[in-house]
Coordinates of C-alpha atoms in Angstrom, one line a residue:
Chain A
M1 CA 37.7 -12.4 -2.2
N2 CA 41.5 -12.0 -1.8
F3 CA 41.9 -8.7 -3.4
Q4 CA 43.8 -6.9 -0.5
K5 CA 46.3 -9.7 -0.5
T6 CA 46.8 -9.6 -4.2
F7 CA 47.3 -6.0 -3.9
F8 CA 50.5 -6.2 -2.0
S9 CA 52.1 -9.7 -2.3
T10 CA 52.3 -10.2 -6.1
A11 CA 53.6 -8.6 -9.2
R12 CA 52.0 -5.7 -10.9
S13 CA 50.4 -7.8 -13.5
A14 CA 48.7 -10.0 -11.0
F15 CA 47.6 -6.9 -9.3
Y16 CA 45.7 -5.6 -12.2
L17 CA 44.3 -9.1 -12.8
G18 CA 43.2 -8.8 -9.1
I19 CA 41.6 -5.5 -9.8
S20 CA 39.8 -6.6 -12.9
L21 CA 38.5 -9.7 -11.1
F22 CA 37.2 -7.5 -8.2
L23 CA 35.5 -5.4 -10.6
C24 CA 33.9 -8.4 -12.2
L25 CA 32.7 -9.6 -8.9
S26 CA 31.6 -6.2 -7.6
S27 CA 29.8 -5.4 -10.7
A28 CA 27.1 -7.8 -9.8
S29 CA 26.4 -5.9 -6.7
W30 CA 27.0 -2.6 -8.3
A31 CA 23.3 -2.9 -9.1
Q32 CA 23.2 -0.3 -11.8
V33 CA 19.6 -0.3 -13.4
E34 CA 19.5 2.3 -16.0
I35 CA 21.2 5.5 -16.8
N36 CA 19.9 8.5 -18.9
V37 CA 16.2 8.6 -18.4
G38 CA 15.6 12.2 -19.6
G39 CA 17.9 12.4 -22.6
A40 CA 20.1 15.5 -23.0
V41 CA 21.1 16.1 -19.4
E42 CA 24.7 17.0 -18.5
R43 CA 26.9 14.3 -17.2
G44 CA 27.9 14.0 -13.4
T45 CA 31.3 14.9 -12.3
P46 CA 33.7 12.3 -13.5
I47 CA 35.3 11.0 -10.4
A48 CA 38.1 8.4 -9.8
I49 CA 37.8 6.6 -6.4
V50 CA 41.0 4.7 -5.8
P51 CA 40.8 1.5 -3.8
F52 CA 42.1 2.5 -0.5
K53 CA 45.5 1.1 0.2
V54 CA 45.6 -1.4 3.0
L55 CA 49.0 -1.2 4.9
D56 CA 49.1 -4.7 6.0
E57 CA 47.7 -8.1 5.2
T58 CA 44.3 -7.5 6.6
V59 CA 41.3 -8.7 4.6
L60 CA 38.5 -6.1 5.0
E61 CA 34.9 -7.0 4.8
H62 CA 33.9 -3.9 3.2
Q63 CA 35.5 -2.1 0.3
I64 CA 35.3 1.6 1.1
H65 CA 35.9 2.7 -2.6
T66 CA 33.0 0.5 -3.9
I67 CA 30.7 1.9 -1.3
V68 CA 31.8 5.6 -1.9
S69 CA 31.5 4.9 -5.6
N70 CA 27.9 3.5 -5.4
N71 CA 26.8 6.3 -3.2
L72 CA 28.1 9.0 -5.3
Y73 CA 26.7 7.3 -8.6
A74 CA 23.2 7.2 -7.2
T75 CA 22.9 11.0 -6.9
G76 CA 23.4 11.5 -10.5
K77 CA 25.9 14.2 -9.7
F78 CA 29.0 12.1 -10.0
E79 CA 30.1 9.6 -12.6
P80 CA 32.5 7.2 -11.1
I81 CA 35.2 5.9 -13.5
P82 CA 35.8 2.1 -13.4
S83 CA 39.1 1.4 -11.8
E84 CA 40.4 -0.8 -14.6
K85 CA 40.9 2.5 -16.5
F86 CA 43.2 3.9 -13.9
L87 CA 46.9 4.1 -14.9
T88 CA 48.1 4.4 -11.4
F89 CA 46.7 3.7 -7.7
P90 CA 48.1 6.5 -5.5
S91 CA 47.3 6.4 -1.9
R92 CA 49.4 9.7 -1.0
V93 CA 49.3 13.0 -2.6
E94 CA 53.0 12.7 -3.8
E95 CA 52.1 9.7 -5.8
V96 CA 49.4 11.6 -7.8
R97 CA 50.2 12.6 -11.4
A98 CA 47.5 14.9 -12.6
K99 CA 48.3 13.9 -16.3
D100 CA 47.4 10.3 -15.5
W101 CA 43.9 11.4 -14.4
R102 CA 43.3 13.9 -17.3
L103 CA 44.0 11.1 -19.7
I104 CA 41.0 9.3 -18.5
D105 CA 39.0 12.5 -18.0
A106 CA 38.8 12.4 -14.3
R107 CA 38.0 15.6 -12.5
V108 CA 38.1 14.6 -9.0
L109 CA 40.4 12.0 -7.3
V110 CA 39.5 10.3 -3.9
F111 CA 42.1 8.0 -2.3
G112 CA 43.3 6.9 1.0
E113 CA 45.0 4.4 3.3
I114 CA 43.9 1.9 5.9
W115 CA 46.0 1.2 9.0
T116 CA 45.5 -1.5 11.5
L117 CA 45.9 -0.1 15.0
A118 CA 45.2 -3.2 16.9
E119 CA 43.0 -6.3 16.8
D120 CA 40.0 -5.2 15.0
R121 CA 41.0 -1.5 15.2
Y122 CA 41.6 0.4 12.1
E123 CA 42.2 4.0 11.0
V124 CA 41.2 5.3 7.7
Q125 CA 42.8 8.4 6.1
F126 CA 41.4 9.9 2.9
R127 CA 42.0 12.8 0.7
M128 CA 40.3 14.4 -2.3
F129 CA 42.1 15.9 -5.2
D130 CA 41.2 18.4 -8.0
V131 CA 42.7 17.3 -11.2
A132 CA 42.2 20.5 -13.0
R133 CA 43.9 22.6 -10.3
D134 CA 46.4 19.8 -9.8
Q135 CA 46.0 20.1 -5.9
Q136 CA 44.6 18.5 -2.9
V137 CA 41.1 19.7 -1.8
G138 CA 40.9 20.6 1.9
Q139 CA 43.0 18.7 4.6
T140 CA 43.8 15.0 4.8
R141 CA 41.0 13.5 6.8
R142 CA 41.6 10.8 9.5
I143 CA 38.8 8.6 10.8
P144 CA 40.5 6.8 13.8
N145 CA 39.3 3.9 15.8
L146 CA 37.2 1.9 13.6
R147 CA 36.1 -1.7 13.9
Q148 CA 35.5 -3.8 10.7
K149 CA 31.7 -3.3 11.1
D150 CA 32.3 0.5 11.2
L151 CA 34.0 0.6 7.9
R152 CA 30.7 1.0 5.9
A153 CA 29.8 4.0 8.3
A154 CA 33.3 5.3 7.5
A155 CA 32.5 5.0 3.7
H156 CA 29.3 6.7 4.1
L157 CA 30.9 9.6 6.0
I158 CA 33.6 10.0 3.3
S159 CA 30.9 9.9 0.6
D160 CA 29.2 12.9 2.4
E161 CA 32.5 14.7 2.6
V162 CA 33.1 14.2 -1.1
Y163 CA 29.7 15.3 -1.9
K164 CA 29.9 18.4 0.2
A165 CA 33.4 19.3 -1.3
F166 CA 32.1 19.1 -4.8
T167 CA 28.4 20.1 -4.8
G168 CA 28.2 22.3 -1.8
G169 CA 25.3 20.3 -0.5
T170 CA 24.8 18.0 2.4
G171 CA 25.0 14.2 1.5
A172 CA 22.3 11.8 2.5
F173 CA 24.7 8.8 2.9
Q174 CA 24.5 8.5 6.7
S175 CA 20.6 8.6 6.7
R176 CA 18.5 5.6 7.1
I177 CA 15.5 4.0 5.5
A178 CA 12.5 2.2 6.9
F179 CA 10.4 -0.4 5.0
V180 CA 7.9 -3.1 5.5
E181 CA 8.8 -6.7 4.7
R182 CA 6.2 -9.4 4.5
V183 CA 7.3 -12.9 5.3
R184 CA 5.2 -16.0 4.6
V185 CA 5.1 -18.0 7.8
E186 CA 2.7 -20.8 6.9
N187 CA 0.5 -21.4 3.9
Q188 CA -1.6 -18.3 4.0
R189 CA -0.1 -16.7 7.0
Y190 CA 2.1 -13.7 6.7
R191 CA 4.2 -11.9 9.2
Y192 CA 4.6 -8.0 8.6
K193 CA 8.0 -6.6 9.7
L194 CA 8.8 -3.0 10.0
M195 CA 12.5 -2.9 9.2
V196 CA 15.1 -0.2 9.5
A197 CA 18.4 -0.2 7.4
D198 CA 21.3 2.1 6.1
W199 CA 20.2 4.0 3.1
D200 CA 21.6 1.3 0.8
G201 CA 19.6 -1.3 2.5
Y202 CA 22.7 -2.8 4.4
D203 CA 22.2 -3.8 8.1
A204 CA 18.5 -4.1 8.0
R205 CA 16.9 -5.1 11.3
E206 CA 13.5 -5.8 12.4
V207 CA 12.0 -3.0 14.8
Y208 CA 8.3 -3.9 14.9
A209 CA 6.3 -7.1 13.7
S210 CA 2.7 -7.9 13.4
W211 CA 0.4 -10.7 12.0
N212 CA -1.7 -7.8 10.4
S213 CA -0.6 -5.4 7.6
I214 CA 1.7 -2.6 8.4
L215 CA 2.1 0.4 6.1
S216 CA 2.9 4.0 5.7
P217 CA 6.0 4.4 8.0
D218 CA 7.2 7.8 8.5
W219 CA 10.2 8.9 10.3
S220 CA 10.4 11.6 13.0
P221 CA 12.8 14.3 12.2
D222 CA 15.0 13.3 15.1
G223 CA 15.2 9.7 13.7
K224 CA 14.1 8.4 17.1
K225 CA 10.5 7.4 16.1
L226 CA 8.6 5.8 13.4
A227 CA 5.0 6.5 13.0
F228 CA 3.1 3.7 11.0
V229 CA -0.4 2.1 10.3
N230 CA -1.0 -1.3 11.7
L231 CA -4.3 -3.0 10.7
S232 CA -6.2 -4.7 13.5
S233 CA -9.3 -6.7 13.9
K234 CA -11.1 -3.5 14.5
G235 CA -9.4 -1.4 11.7
P236 CA -6.3 0.4 10.9
I237 CA -4.5 2.0 13.8
V238 CA -1.9 4.8 13.7
K239 CA 1.0 4.0 16.0
S240 CA 4.3 5.6 16.8
L241 CA 7.2 3.3 17.7
D242 CA 10.0 4.5 19.9
L243 CA 13.0 3.0 18.3
A244 CA 15.2 3.0 21.5
T245 CA 12.7 1.3 23.7
G246 CA 10.8 -0.7 21.0
R247 CA 7.5 0.5 22.6
A248 CA 4.7 1.3 20.2
E249 CA 1.9 3.7 21.3
N250 CA -1.4 4.2 19.8
I251 CA -1.8 7.7 18.3
A252 CA -5.2 7.3 16.6
N253 CA -7.2 4.4 17.4
F254 CA -10.7 5.6 16.6
K255 CA -13.7 3.9 15.0
G256 CA -13.1 3.5 11.3
V257 CA -10.0 3.9 9.3
N258 CA -6.9 5.6 10.8
S259 CA -4.0 5.9 8.5
A260 CA -1.1 8.0 6.7
P261 CA 0.7 9.5 9.5
S262 CA 3.3 12.2 8.7
W263 CA 5.6 14.0 11.3
S264 CA 5.8 17.8 11.2
P265 CA 9.1 19.1 10.4
D266 CA 9.8 20.2 14.1
G267 CA 8.8 16.7 15.3
S268 CA 6.0 18.0 17.7
K269 CA 2.9 17.2 15.6
L270 CA 1.6 14.2 13.6
A271 CA -1.0 14.7 10.7
Y272 CA -3.0 11.7 9.8
S273 CA -6.3 10.7 8.2
S274 CA -9.1 9.3 10.2
S275 CA -12.8 8.5 9.4
K276 CA -13.7 8.9 12.9
H277 CA -16.4 11.4 12.0
G278 CA -17.7 9.3 9.2
S279 CA -15.7 10.4 6.2
P280 CA -11.8 10.2 6.1
D281 CA -10.6 13.6 7.1
V282 CA -7.1 15.1 7.9
F283 CA -6.3 15.6 11.5
I284 CA -3.3 16.9 13.4
Y285 CA -2.2 15.4 16.6
D286 CA -0.1 17.6 18.9
T287 CA 2.2 15.4 21.0
V288 CA 2.5 18.1 23.6
T289 CA -1.0 18.9 24.3
R290 CA -2.2 15.3 23.1
E291 CA -5.1 17.1 21.2
H292 CA -6.4 16.0 17.9
Q293 CA -7.4 18.8 15.6
R294 CA -9.6 18.3 12.7
I295 CA -8.3 20.0 9.5
T296 CA -10.6 19.0 6.7
T297 CA -14.4 18.5 6.9
H298 CA -15.2 17.4 3.4
W299 CA -17.5 14.4 2.7
G300 CA -14.9 13.1 0.2
I301 CA -11.8 10.9 1.0
D302 CA -9.0 13.2 2.5
T303 CA -5.9 11.2 3.2
E304 CA -2.1 11.1 3.0
P305 CA -1.3 14.4 4.6
S306 CA 2.3 15.7 4.3
W307 CA 3.9 18.8 5.8
G308 CA 5.5 21.6 4.0
P309 CA 9.1 22.1 4.6
R310 CA 8.6 24.6 7.5
G311 CA 5.3 23.1 8.7
E312 CA 3.3 26.0 7.2
S313 CA 1.2 23.8 5.0
L314 CA -0.1 20.3 4.4
L315 CA -0.4 18.5 1.1
F316 CA -3.2 15.8 1.0
T317 CA -4.9 13.6 -1.4
S318 CA -8.6 14.1 -1.9
N319 CA -11.3 12.7 -4.4
R320 CA -13.5 15.8 -3.7
S321 CA -13.3 16.3 -7.5
R322 CA -14.2 12.6 -8.0
K323 CA -10.7 11.2 -8.6
P324 CA -7.8 11.5 -6.3
Q325 CA -5.8 14.8 -6.8
I326 CA -3.4 16.7 -4.6
Y327 CA -4.6 19.7 -2.4
R328 CA -2.7 22.2 -0.3
Y329 CA -3.9 23.5 3.0
S330 CA -2.2 26.4 4.4
L331 CA -2.0 26.3 8.2
L332 CA -1.2 30.1 8.1
D333 CA -4.4 31.4 6.6
Q334 CA -6.6 28.1 6.3
S335 CA -6.7 28.4 2.6
M336 CA -7.3 25.3 0.5
S337 CA -6.3 24.8 -3.2
R338 CA -6.0 22.0 -5.6
I339 CA -2.5 21.9 -7.0
T340 CA -2.6 19.1 -9.4
F341 CA -4.5 19.0 -12.8
E342 CA -2.5 16.8 -15.1
G343 CA -3.7 13.3 -15.7
D344 CA -6.6 11.4 -14.0
E345 CA -5.0 10.7 -10.7
N346 CA -2.3 12.0 -8.4
A347 CA -1.7 10.7 -5.0
N348 CA 0.6 10.4 -2.1
A349 CA 2.5 13.7 -2.4
S350 CA 5.4 15.0 -0.4
Y351 CA 7.7 17.9 -0.6
D352 CA 11.5 17.8 -0.6
E353 CA 13.3 19.4 2.1
T354 CA 13.5 22.8 0.4
G355 CA 9.9 22.6 -1.0
T356 CA 11.2 23.0 -4.5
N357 CA 9.7 19.7 -5.7
I358 CA 6.8 17.6 -4.8
A359 CA 7.1 13.8 -5.4
M360 CA 3.8 11.8 -6.1
V361 CA 2.3 8.8 -7.7
H362 CA 0.8 9.9 -11.1
D363 CA -2.2 8.0 -12.8
G364 CA -1.9 4.9 -10.6
G365 CA 1.8 3.9 -11.1
S366 CA 4.3 6.6 -12.4
I367 CA 6.5 8.4 -10.0
V368 CA 6.5 12.2 -10.9
L369 CA 8.2 15.2 -9.5
M370 CA 6.1 18.5 -9.8
N371 CA 7.9 21.8 -9.5
A372 CA 6.1 23.4 -6.5
E373 CA 6.3 26.8 -8.2
T374 CA 5.6 26.2 -11.8
S375 CA 3.6 23.0 -11.5
E376 CA 5.7 21.5 -14.2
F377 CA 5.9 17.8 -14.2
M378 CA 8.9 15.5 -14.5
W379 CA 8.3 11.9 -15.0
L380 CA 10.8 10.0 -12.9
T381 CA 9.2 6.8 -14.0
R382 CA 6.6 5.8 -16.6
A383 CA 5.1 2.7 -15.1
K384 CA 2.0 1.1 -13.9
F385 CA 2.8 -0.1 -10.6
D386 CA 5.3 2.2 -9.0
E387 CA 4.5 3.5 -5.7
S388 CA 5.5 5.0 -2.4
P389 CA 7.9 7.7 -3.4
S390 CA 10.0 9.2 -0.6
F391 CA 12.7 12.0 -1.0
S392 CA 16.1 11.6 0.3
P393 CA 16.6 14.1 3.2
N394 CA 18.6 16.4 0.9
G395 CA 16.1 16.0 -1.8
D396 CA 18.6 14.9 -4.5
M397 CA 17.2 11.3 -4.7
V398 CA 13.9 9.6 -4.5
L399 CA 13.2 6.1 -3.1
Y400 CA 10.3 4.3 -4.5
M401 CA 8.9 0.7 -5.2
T402 CA 8.6 -0.8 -8.5
E403 CA 8.3 -4.4 -9.8
Q404 CA 10.8 -6.2 -11.9
G405 CA 9.9 -9.6 -13.2
F406 CA 7.1 -9.8 -10.6
E407 CA 9.6 -9.1 -7.8
P408 CA 9.0 -6.0 -5.7
T409 CA 12.1 -3.9 -6.2
M410 CA 13.2 -1.0 -4.2
I411 CA 14.9 1.8 -6.4
V412 CA 16.7 5.0 -5.7
A413 CA 16.4 7.5 -8.6
S414 CA 18.5 10.7 -8.7
A415 CA 16.0 13.6 -8.5
D416 CA 17.2 14.9 -11.9
G417 CA 15.9 11.6 -13.5
R418 CA 19.3 10.6 -14.7
V419 CA 20.1 7.6 -12.8
R420 CA 18.2 4.8 -11.3
T421 CA 19.8 2.3 -8.9
K422 CA 18.5 -0.9 -7.3
V423 CA 18.7 -0.5 -3.6
E424 CA 21.7 -2.9 -3.1
F425 CA 21.0 -4.9 -0.1
I426 CA 17.2 -5.0 -0.2
Q427 CA 15.5 -8.2 -1.4
G428 CA 12.3 -10.2 -0.4
D429 CA 8.7 -9.1 -0.4
V430 CA 9.2 -5.5 0.7
R431 CA 7.0 -2.4 0.3
E432 CA 6.4 1.2 1.7
P433 CA 9.9 2.5 2.0
A434 CA 10.3 5.7 3.7
W435 CA 13.6 7.8 4.2
S436 CA 14.7 9.5 7.4
Y437 CA 15.8 12.9 7.9
L438 CA 19.4 13.6 8.2
R439 CA 21.2 12.6 11.5
R440 CA 21.3 15.5 13.7
Chain B
M1 CA -21.6 16.2 -5.7
N2 CA -22.0 13.3 -8.1
R3 CA -21.4 11.0 -5.4
K4 CA -23.9 12.5 -3.0
L5 CA -26.5 12.3 -5.7
G6 CA -25.6 8.7 -6.5
L7 CA -26.0 7.7 -3.0
I8 CA -29.4 9.4 -2.7
L9 CA -30.2 7.8 -5.9
T10 CA -29.1 4.3 -4.8
I11 CA -31.1 4.6 -1.6
L12 CA -34.2 5.6 -3.5
V13 CA -33.9 2.8 -5.9
S14 CA -33.2 0.3 -3.1
L15 CA -36.4 1.6 -1.3
T16 CA -38.4 1.1 -4.3
L17 CA -36.8 -2.3 -4.9
A18 CA -37.6 -3.3 -1.4
A19 CA -41.1 -2.0 -1.8
C20 CA -41.8 -4.2 -4.8
S21 CA -40.1 -7.2 -3.6
K22 CA -42.4 -8.5 -1.0
P23 CA -42.8 -12.1 -1.6
D24 CA -46.3 -12.2 -3.0
E25 CA -46.7 -9.0 -4.8
S26 CA -48.1 -9.7 -8.2
T27 CA -45.7 -9.8 -11.1
P28 CA -46.7 -9.0 -14.7
E29 CA -45.8 -12.4 -15.7
P30 CA -48.2 -15.2 -15.6
A31 CA -46.0 -16.8 -12.9
T32 CA -46.6 -20.0 -11.1
K33 CA -46.0 -19.8 -7.4
A34 CA -44.0 -23.0 -7.6
P35 CA -40.4 -22.1 -6.4
S36 CA -37.3 -23.0 -8.1
T37 CA -37.0 -25.8 -10.6
Q38 CA -38.9 -23.8 -13.1
P39 CA -35.9 -21.8 -14.7
S40 CA -37.8 -19.4 -16.8
S41 CA -40.8 -18.2 -14.9
G42 CA -42.0 -16.8 -11.6
P43 CA -40.1 -15.3 -8.6
V44 CA -38.1 -18.2 -7.8
Y45 CA -36.5 -17.2 -4.5
P46 CA -39.4 -15.4 -2.9
Y47 CA -37.8 -16.2 0.5
S48 CA -34.9 -14.0 -0.5
G49 CA -37.0 -11.1 -1.2
T50 CA -36.6 -11.0 -4.9
S51 CA -39.0 -10.9 -7.6
L52 CA -36.7 -11.8 -10.4
T53 CA -36.8 -15.0 -12.3
A54 CA -34.0 -17.5 -12.4
D55 CA -33.3 -16.3 -15.9
E56 CA -33.2 -12.6 -14.8
L57 CA -31.0 -13.5 -12.1
R58 CA -28.7 -15.5 -14.4
A59 CA -28.5 -12.4 -16.6
L60 CA -27.1 -10.6 -13.7
G61 CA -24.6 -13.5 -13.0
I62 CA -26.4 -14.8 -10.1
Y63 CA -26.8 -18.5 -10.3
G64 CA -29.2 -19.7 -7.6
D65 CA -30.3 -17.9 -4.5
P66 CA -29.0 -14.4 -4.3
R67 CA -28.6 -14.7 -0.7
D68 CA -26.0 -17.4 -1.3
E69 CA -23.7 -14.6 -2.8
K70 CA -21.6 -13.2 0.0
V71 CA -19.5 -10.8 -2.0
V72 CA -20.6 -7.7 -4.0
Y73 CA -18.2 -6.2 -6.5
F74 CA -17.4 -2.6 -7.6
E75 CA -16.0 -0.6 -10.6
Y76 CA -12.5 1.0 -10.4
N77 CA -12.4 3.8 -7.7
S78 CA -16.1 3.6 -7.3
T79 CA -18.5 2.9 -4.5
A80 CA -21.5 2.7 -6.7
I81 CA -23.8 -0.3 -6.1
D82 CA -24.9 -1.8 -9.4
R83 CA -28.0 -3.9 -10.3
R84 CA -26.4 -7.2 -9.4
S85 CA -25.3 -5.9 -6.0
Q86 CA -28.8 -4.4 -5.5
V87 CA -30.4 -7.9 -6.0
I88 CA -27.9 -9.6 -3.7
L89 CA -28.1 -7.0 -0.9
G90 CA -31.9 -6.9 -1.4
A91 CA -31.8 -10.6 -0.5
H92 CA -29.7 -10.2 2.4
A93 CA -31.7 -7.2 3.7
Y94 CA -34.9 -9.2 3.3
Y95 CA -33.3 -12.0 5.5
L96 CA -32.0 -9.4 8.1
K97 CA -35.3 -7.7 8.3
Q98 CA -36.8 -11.1 9.5
N99 CA -33.9 -12.0 11.6
A100 CA -33.5 -8.7 13.5
G101 CA -30.4 -8.6 15.7
T102 CA -28.2 -10.5 13.4
R103 CA -24.8 -9.1 13.6
V104 CA -23.4 -8.4 10.2
S105 CA -19.7 -7.7 9.4
L106 CA -18.8 -6.0 6.1
E107 CA -15.3 -6.1 4.9
G108 CA -14.3 -3.6 2.4
H109 CA -11.5 -4.2 -0.3
A110 CA -9.9 -2.4 -3.1
D111 CA -7.8 -3.4 -6.0
E112 CA -4.0 -2.9 -5.9
R113 CA -4.2 0.2 -8.1
G114 CA -4.0 3.6 -6.2
T115 CA -2.1 4.1 -3.1
R116 CA -2.4 2.0 0.0
D117 CA -3.6 4.6 2.3
Y118 CA -6.3 5.8 -0.3
N119 CA -7.3 2.2 -0.8
L120 CA -7.9 1.9 3.0
A121 CA -10.3 4.8 2.7
L122 CA -12.0 3.4 -0.4
G123 CA -12.4 -0.1 1.0
E124 CA -14.2 1.7 3.9
R125 CA -16.4 3.7 1.8
R126 CA -17.5 0.6 0.0
A127 CA -18.3 -1.3 3.1
N128 CA -20.3 1.8 4.4
V129 CA -22.3 2.1 1.2
V130 CA -23.2 -1.6 1.6
S131 CA -24.1 -1.0 5.2
D132 CA -26.4 1.9 4.4
Y133 CA -27.9 0.0 1.7
L134 CA -28.7 -3.0 4.0
N135 CA -29.9 -0.7 6.8
A136 CA -32.2 1.2 4.3
N137 CA -33.7 -2.0 3.1
S138 CA -33.9 -3.9 6.4
A139 CA -34.4 -1.2 9.1
A140 CA -31.6 -2.9 10.9
S141 CA -28.3 -1.2 11.9
N142 CA -26.3 -3.9 13.5
N143 CA -23.6 -3.8 11.0
Q144 CA -19.9 -3.6 11.7
T145 CA -17.5 -2.3 8.9
I146 CA -13.8 -2.8 8.4
S147 CA -11.6 -1.9 5.7
Y148 CA -8.6 -4.0 4.5
G149 CA -7.7 -1.7 1.5
E150 CA -5.7 -3.5 -1.0
E151 CA -4.1 -5.7 1.7
R152 CA -6.1 -8.9 1.2
P153 CA -6.6 -9.4 -2.4
I154 CA -8.5 -12.6 -3.8
D155 CA -6.3 -12.6 -6.9
T156 CA -2.7 -11.2 -6.9
A157 CA -2.4 -11.1 -10.6
H158 CA -2.0 -7.6 -12.3
T159 CA -4.9 -8.1 -14.6
E160 CA -8.3 -6.5 -15.0
S161 CA -10.0 -9.7 -14.1
A162 CA -8.0 -10.1 -10.9
W163 CA -8.9 -6.5 -10.0
Q164 CA -12.4 -7.2 -10.6
K165 CA -12.4 -9.9 -7.9
N166 CA -10.5 -7.8 -5.5
R167 CA -12.7 -4.7 -5.5
R168 CA -15.3 -6.0 -3.1
V169 CA -17.3 -6.0 0.0
E170 CA -17.6 -9.4 1.8
I171 CA -20.8 -9.9 3.8
K172 CA -20.3 -12.0 6.8
Y173 CA -23.1 -13.1 9.3

């Protein structure tokens, strides 16, 4: 696409044509699925993200404003205004006329410039602008010394800055996701690949592969390890993969089923389920002492442990009441309580970062968020086959799998239920998405 | 609780079944001793340890020697062994009793509903229940169980009939 050249070399009308062309083309990858699930919810902040001005003839592989726009939209907290509505395209503060933006109801403005410093070396400057106050927000930010391939990372960083400036929270746009991709190799043979990608699915790369099923990946808080389940001829094994070395270590390889690993928030322990004593129970593996501690002893199925936000408790799925429901075990006083009573089945629960909400699979295929205090349910989806919900590290989005026209589809929903976006760069036979913690 | 009771009941039932399935035990029907070909009378597969007639087997969906059936099926989220499975497992147990030392592999599976980790556990449960049943009826205990959860479906459609085929334990020896 020749957008950047059009931008500078031709007349203004051609420029607008270029813009709308660009929008046409980019709307395909915009990947907007559905808005307004819950009904009467307030809008996100209307935001205008101006295409960054490129100060030479360079054609860039990644359009920063598109990435920032998609990012902010997915949170439900922002409502990017399509750029064909823009009356002007400022790149500097002195070019901003607040009136132009009030006319199109923009409350926030983001704009910037890109310089070429040298061969494949760029600098990005960006600014945020509060339309109501008619003033710049914070300083002009410079991100120097970027290669073409770093432009996406720069766009994610800009997204985090905007998110922070206008919500007060920490953005999740520099975090990553893991998932499993199944690739048919021969007629009935499949290769299972554990993949890692940017949060929007870009730059997916294989970190582990097996001829047997891989499931339940879970990030260590420092983002350096992935625990997962790998089936073998003797049964499912819990493994931990060191992403730097590529080495996978067996954590639980006992007789029976070993599955559902979950790192503790401090990264020192790994909870998992194992039937090594006959019936599936929850265990905690201490990576320092290398000891396995049994947590539950019930004859029912106890699986899918997941830690409370400060490591003080574990949620897990148990069928001790006949059907799977969520239970909470306190590591402080060893008390146990059932916490879900709605519907026939609830499974695969996990807390968000603050412990406010619990995401889970409800009645076999809907994704719900339960308020941890009031136990109130909020249906993110009402479906039959949705699964594997995973909170963004800041808790404002939920990643999950659904099926669209028989194709497995990875979706990000805003935790307020307002916006659902297809994870842009993910395709193929994928499953089991898991969101990382924030980069520290 | 229910499940425990169920398990005890299953074992009791299976023991009774085993007790009354000795090949030459008298049956109320005026049966001929001639095996097979006579579809409506007599214990047709005495070598499989069943006293059921071909008609009775057919009513259970078993067409032929119950020991030729290598798969038993389950209800959703259930590990209960139904009548059909009892007959099939009874036939396998009968064989295993006479062929002590046979290594049996039991592969437990679940349908796609429910979470993957839960289904791994459920598949194992099913394989274990089948293993216990075989052991109780054959006094053998040379079974290996493995669970594939929902990872290896027979039929990938999202239909009840596909799910029925997928909720299973495969008996291999």
